[in-house]
CSV table of C-alpha atoms in Angstrom, one decimal:
chain,number,residue,atom,x,y,z
B,1,MET,CA,18.9,-1.5,-15.0
B,2,GLU,CA,21.9,-3.8,-14.9
B,3,ASP,CA,24.3,-1.3,-13.4
B,4,GLU,CA,21.7,-0.2,-10.9
B,5,SER,CA,21.1,-3.8,-9.8
B,6,LYS,CA,24.9,-4.4,-9.3
B,7,ASN,CA,25.1,-1.3,-7.1
B,8,LEU,CA,22.1,-2.4,-5.1
B,9,LYS,CA,23.6,-5.8,-4.5
B,10,LYS,CA,26.7,-4.1,-3.2
B,11,GLN,CA,24.8,-1.8,-0.9
B,12,PHE,CA,22.7,-4.7,0.5
B,13,ASN,CA,25.8,-6.9,0.6
B,14,LEU,CA,24.0,-9.7,-1.3
B,15,SER,CA,25.4,-12.6,-3.2
B,16,ARG,CA,21.9,-13.5,-4.5
B,17,ASN,CA,19.4,-11.6,-6.6
B,18,ILE,CA,17.6,-8.6,-5.1
B,19,ASN,CA,14.0,-9.3,-4.3
B,20,ILE,CA,11.8,-6.4,-5.3
B,21,ALA,CA,8.1,-6.7,-4.3
B,22,ILE,CA,5.4,-4.7,-6.0
B,23,GLY,CA,1.9,-4.4,-4.7
B,24,LYS,CA,-0.8,-6.0,-6.9
B,25,GLY,CA,-3.9,-4.3,-8.0
B,26,ARG,CA,-4.0,-0.5,-7.7
B,27,MET,CA,-1.3,1.1,-9.8
B,28,PHE,CA,0.7,-2.1,-10.3
B,29,GLN,CA,1.6,-1.5,-13.9
B,30,GLU,CA,2.0,2.2,-13.4
B,31,SER,CA,4.6,1.5,-10.7
B,32,LEU,CA,6.5,-0.9,-13.0
B,33,ASP,CA,6.4,1.7,-15.8
B,34,ILE,CA,8.4,4.1,-13.7
B,35,PHE,CA,11.4,1.7,-13.5
B,36,SER,CA,13.5,0.5,-16.4
B,37,PHE,CA,13.0,-3.2,-16.0
B,38,GLY,CA,13.0,-3.7,-19.7
B,39,SER,CA,11.3,-6.2,-22.0
B,40,LYS,CA,13.1,-9.4,-21.2
B,41,ILE,CA,11.6,-12.8,-21.9
B,42,GLY,CA,8.9,-13.5,-19.3
B,43,TYR,CA,8.5,-9.9,-18.2
B,44,GLU,CA,5.3,-9.4,-20.2
B,45,GLU,CA,3.6,-12.3,-18.4
B,46,PHE,CA,4.5,-10.7,-15.0
B,47,TYR,CA,3.5,-7.2,-16.2
B,48,ASN,CA,0.1,-8.5,-17.2
B,49,ASN,CA,-0.5,-10.4,-13.9
B,50,ARG,CA,-0.2,-13.8,-15.5
B,51,LEU,CA,2.8,-14.8,-13.4
B,52,PRO,CA,3.6,-13.7,-9.8
B,53,ILE,CA,7.4,-13.8,-10.2
B,54,PHE,CA,9.8,-12.5,-12.8
B,55,GLU,CA,13.4,-13.6,-12.4
B,56,ASN,CA,16.2,-11.7,-14.2
B,57,ASN,CA,19.4,-13.5,-13.2
B,58,LEU,CA,21.5,-11.7,-15.8
B,59,GLU,CA,20.8,-8.3,-14.1
B,60,GLY,CA,20.5,-9.7,-10.6
B,61,TYR,CA,16.9,-9.0,-9.5
B,62,ASN,CA,13.6,-10.8,-9.0
B,63,LEU,CA,10.2,-9.0,-9.2
B,64,LEU,CA,7.5,-10.3,-7.0
B,65,ALA,CA,3.8,-9.4,-7.3
B,66,LEU,CA,2.3,-9.4,-3.8
B,67,ARG,CA,-0.8,-8.2,-2.0
B,68,HIS,CA,-0.2,-4.6,-0.6
B,69,SER,CA,-1.1,-5.9,2.9
B,70,ASP,CA,1.8,-8.4,2.8
B,71,LEU,CA,4.5,-5.9,1.7
B,72,SER,CA,5.4,-4.5,5.2
B,73,TRP,CA,5.8,-7.8,7.1
B,74,MET,CA,7.6,-9.5,4.2
B,75,LEU,CA,10.1,-6.6,4.1
B,76,LYS,CA,10.5,-6.7,7.9
B,77,LYS,CA,11.2,-10.4,7.9
B,78,LYS,CA,13.7,-10.0,5.0
B,79,TRP,CA,11.8,-12.1,2.6
B,80,VAL,CA,12.1,-9.1,0.2
B,81,ASP,CA,14.7,-6.3,0.0
B,82,ILE,CA,12.6,-3.5,-1.4
B,83,ALA,CA,8.9,-3.0,-1.4
B,84,ILE,CA,6.9,-0.8,-3.8
B,85,GLY,CA,3.3,-0.1,-3.0
B,86,SER,CA,0.6,1.9,-1.2
B,87,SER,CA,1.5,3.9,1.8
B,88,LEU,CA,-1.7,2.8,3.4
B,89,TRP,CA,-0.4,-0.6,4.5
B,90,PHE,CA,2.9,0.8,5.9
B,91,LEU,CA,0.8,3.3,7.9
B,92,SER,CA,-1.1,0.3,9.3
B,93,ASP,CA,2.1,-1.4,10.5
B,94,ARG,CA,2.1,-1.0,14.3
B,95,GLU,CA,5.8,-1.5,14.7
B,96,LYS,CA,6.9,1.0,12.1
B,97,SER,CA,10.2,-0.9,11.5
B,98,ASN,CA,10.4,-0.1,7.8
B,99,LYS,CA,11.4,3.3,6.3
B,100,LYS,CA,10.2,5.2,3.3
B,101,ALA,CA,12.9,5.8,0.7
B,102,PHE,CA,10.8,8.0,-1.6
B,103,GLU,CA,7.4,8.6,-3.1
B,104,LEU,CA,6.5,7.7,-6.7
B,105,ASN,CA,4.9,10.4,-8.9
B,106,LEU,CA,1.6,8.6,-9.3
B,107,LYS,CA,-2.0,9.4,-8.7
B,108,LYS,CA,-2.9,10.2,-5.1
B,109,TYR,CA,-5.9,8.9,-3.1
B,110,ARG,CA,-7.1,9.0,0.5
B,111,LEU,CA,-8.4,7.1,3.5
B,112,SER,CA,-11.7,8.7,4.6
B,113,LEU,CA,-14.6,8.5,7.0
B,114,ILE,CA,-17.8,8.1,5.1
B,115,ALA,CA,-21.5,8.2,6.2
B,116,LYS,CA,-25.0,8.2,4.7
B,117,ALA,CA,-25.6,11.8,5.8
B,118,GLU,CA,-23.9,14.7,7.6
B,119,ILE,CA,-23.7,13.7,11.2
B,120,PRO,CA,-21.4,14.8,14.1
B,121,ILE,CA,-18.4,12.5,14.3
B,122,SER,CA,-19.0,12.3,18.1
B,123,ARG,CA,-22.3,10.4,17.4
B,124,ILE,CA,-20.6,7.6,15.4
B,125,LYS,CA,-20.5,4.4,17.5
B,126,LYS,CA,-20.2,1.6,15.0
B,127,VAL,CA,-17.8,1.6,12.0
B,128,ALA,CA,-17.1,-1.0,9.3
B,129,THR,CA,-13.6,-1.1,7.8
B,130,ARG,CA,-10.7,-3.4,7.0
B,131,PHE,CA,-8.2,-0.9,8.5
B,132,ASN,CA,-8.8,-1.7,12.2
B,133,HIS,CA,-5.6,-0.2,13.6
B,134,LEU,CA,-5.9,3.1,11.7
B,135,THR,CA,-9.6,3.4,12.6
B,136,SER,CA,-8.9,2.8,16.3
B,137,GLN,CA,-6.1,5.3,16.1
B,138,TYR,CA,-8.3,7.9,14.5
B,139,PHE,CA,-11.2,7.7,17.0
B,140,ASP,CA,-8.8,7.4,20.0
B,141,LYS,CA,-7.4,10.8,19.0
B,142,ILE,CA,-10.8,12.4,19.3
B,143,ASN,CA,-11.7,10.4,22.4
B,144,ASN,CA,-14.6,8.7,20.8
B,145,LYS,CA,-15.0,5.0,21.6
B,146,VAL,CA,-16.5,3.0,18.7
B,147,GLU,CA,-17.2,-0.6,17.9
B,148,ILE,CA,-15.1,-1.6,14.8
B,149,ILE,CA,-16.7,-4.2,12.5
B,150,HIS,CA,-13.9,-5.8,10.4
B,151,MET,CA,-14.9,-6.4,6.8
B,152,GLY,CA,-12.7,-7.6,3.9
B,153,GLY,CA,-14.3,-5.1,1.5
B,154,CYS,CA,-17.6,-3.8,0.1
B,155,HIS,CA,-18.1,-1.7,3.3
B,156,GLU,CA,-20.7,0.4,1.5
B,157,VAL,CA,-23.2,-2.6,1.9
B,158,ALA,CA,-23.0,-2.4,5.7
B,159,LEU,CA,-23.6,1.3,5.5
B,160,SER,CA,-26.5,0.9,3.1
B,161,LEU,CA,-28.2,-1.7,5.3
B,162,GLY,CA,-27.9,0.6,8.3
B,163,LYS,CA,-25.8,-1.9,10.3
B,164,VAL,CA,-23.1,0.7,10.9
B,165,ASP,CA,-23.0,4.5,11.4
B,166,ALA,CA,-20.0,5.0,9.1
B,167,ILE,CA,-17.3,3.3,7.2
B,168,ILE,CA,-13.6,4.0,6.8
B,169,ASP,CA,-12.4,3.2,3.3
B,170,VAL,CA,-10.1,4.3,0.5
B,171,ILE,CA,-11.4,7.0,-2.0
B,172,GLU,CA,-9.7,7.3,-5.3
B,173,THR,CA,-12.1,9.1,-7.6
B,174,GLY,CA,-15.1,9.4,-5.2
B,175,ARG,CA,-17.4,8.1,-8.0
B,176,THR,CA,-18.9,5.2,-5.9
B,177,ILE,CA,-19.8,7.3,-2.8
B,178,ARG,CA,-21.4,10.0,-5.1
B,179,LYS,CA,-23.5,7.4,-6.9
B,180,MET,CA,-24.7,6.0,-3.5
B,181,ASN,CA,-25.3,9.5,-2.1
B,182,PHE,CA,-22.8,9.0,0.7
B,183,ILE,CA,-21.0,11.9,2.4
B,184,GLU,CA,-17.2,12.1,3.1
B,185,LEU,CA,-17.1,13.4,6.6
B,186,ASP,CA,-13.3,13.5,7.1
B,187,THR,CA,-10.1,12.7,5.4
B,188,ILE,CA,-7.9,10.6,7.7
B,189,HIS,CA,-4.8,10.1,5.6
B,190,PHE,CA,-3.7,11.3,2.1
B,191,LEU,CA,-2.1,8.3,0.4
B,192,GLY,CA,0.3,7.5,-2.4
B,193,HIS,CA,2.6,4.9,-3.8
B,194,GLU,CA,6.1,4.7,-2.2
B,195,VAL,CA,9.3,2.7,-2.2
B,196,TRP,CA,10.2,1.2,1.2
B,197,VAL,CA,13.3,-0.4,2.7
B,198,ARG,CA,14.1,-1.7,6.2
B,199,ASN,CA,16.1,1.0,7.9
B,200,ASP,CA,17.2,4.6,7.9
B,201,GLN,CA,20.5,3.8,6.3
B,202,ASP,CA,18.9,2.1,3.3
B,203,ALA,CA,16.3,4.8,3.0
B,204,GLN,CA,19.0,7.5,2.8
B,205,LYS,CA,20.6,5.6,-0.2
B,206,TYR,CA,17.5,5.9,-2.3
B,207,SER,CA,16.4,9.4,-1.3
B,208,ASP,CA,19.8,11.0,-2.3
């Protein structure tokens, strides 16, 4: 990793450590396992989510554990140099100023439209989600005006209570919706874990 870090610092024209952000939660450790960050002192604490930062001054990089929803804007504002995490939050970025370098060979998942029963999508008028922009984009494409109820999570509760017609949420295994007898009406986006940088030139460096 030491030689790779030196090359990255040259490419980014940095005199400081490279800041590499990794999304916490879903596939955090699996993402770290792909890269040869090694077993330096303090790394285990970071790997096991006991510390949010791991500094490796010898090899010239810092690892930062961040919420997936913060990766895009922190990369855009140059708080971090490389971001590794779910494609979902980069899709949600309205400005699309960051560029995907490459996708990691990890488990795939999807963003889906879910209801209590099979119903025509045109009849859906109220949706609970935390992905407002992608939800609006989806229904605009099919010319269906809906009321979007923003929720931070546990969208299934709103659907169970009958407060919304559908929810838009991430499905990984589908176990929860099967247990609750919900129906996946449509797949909106297939998702994965990816490495992101700020511009086309940087993206080209890592895709080669």
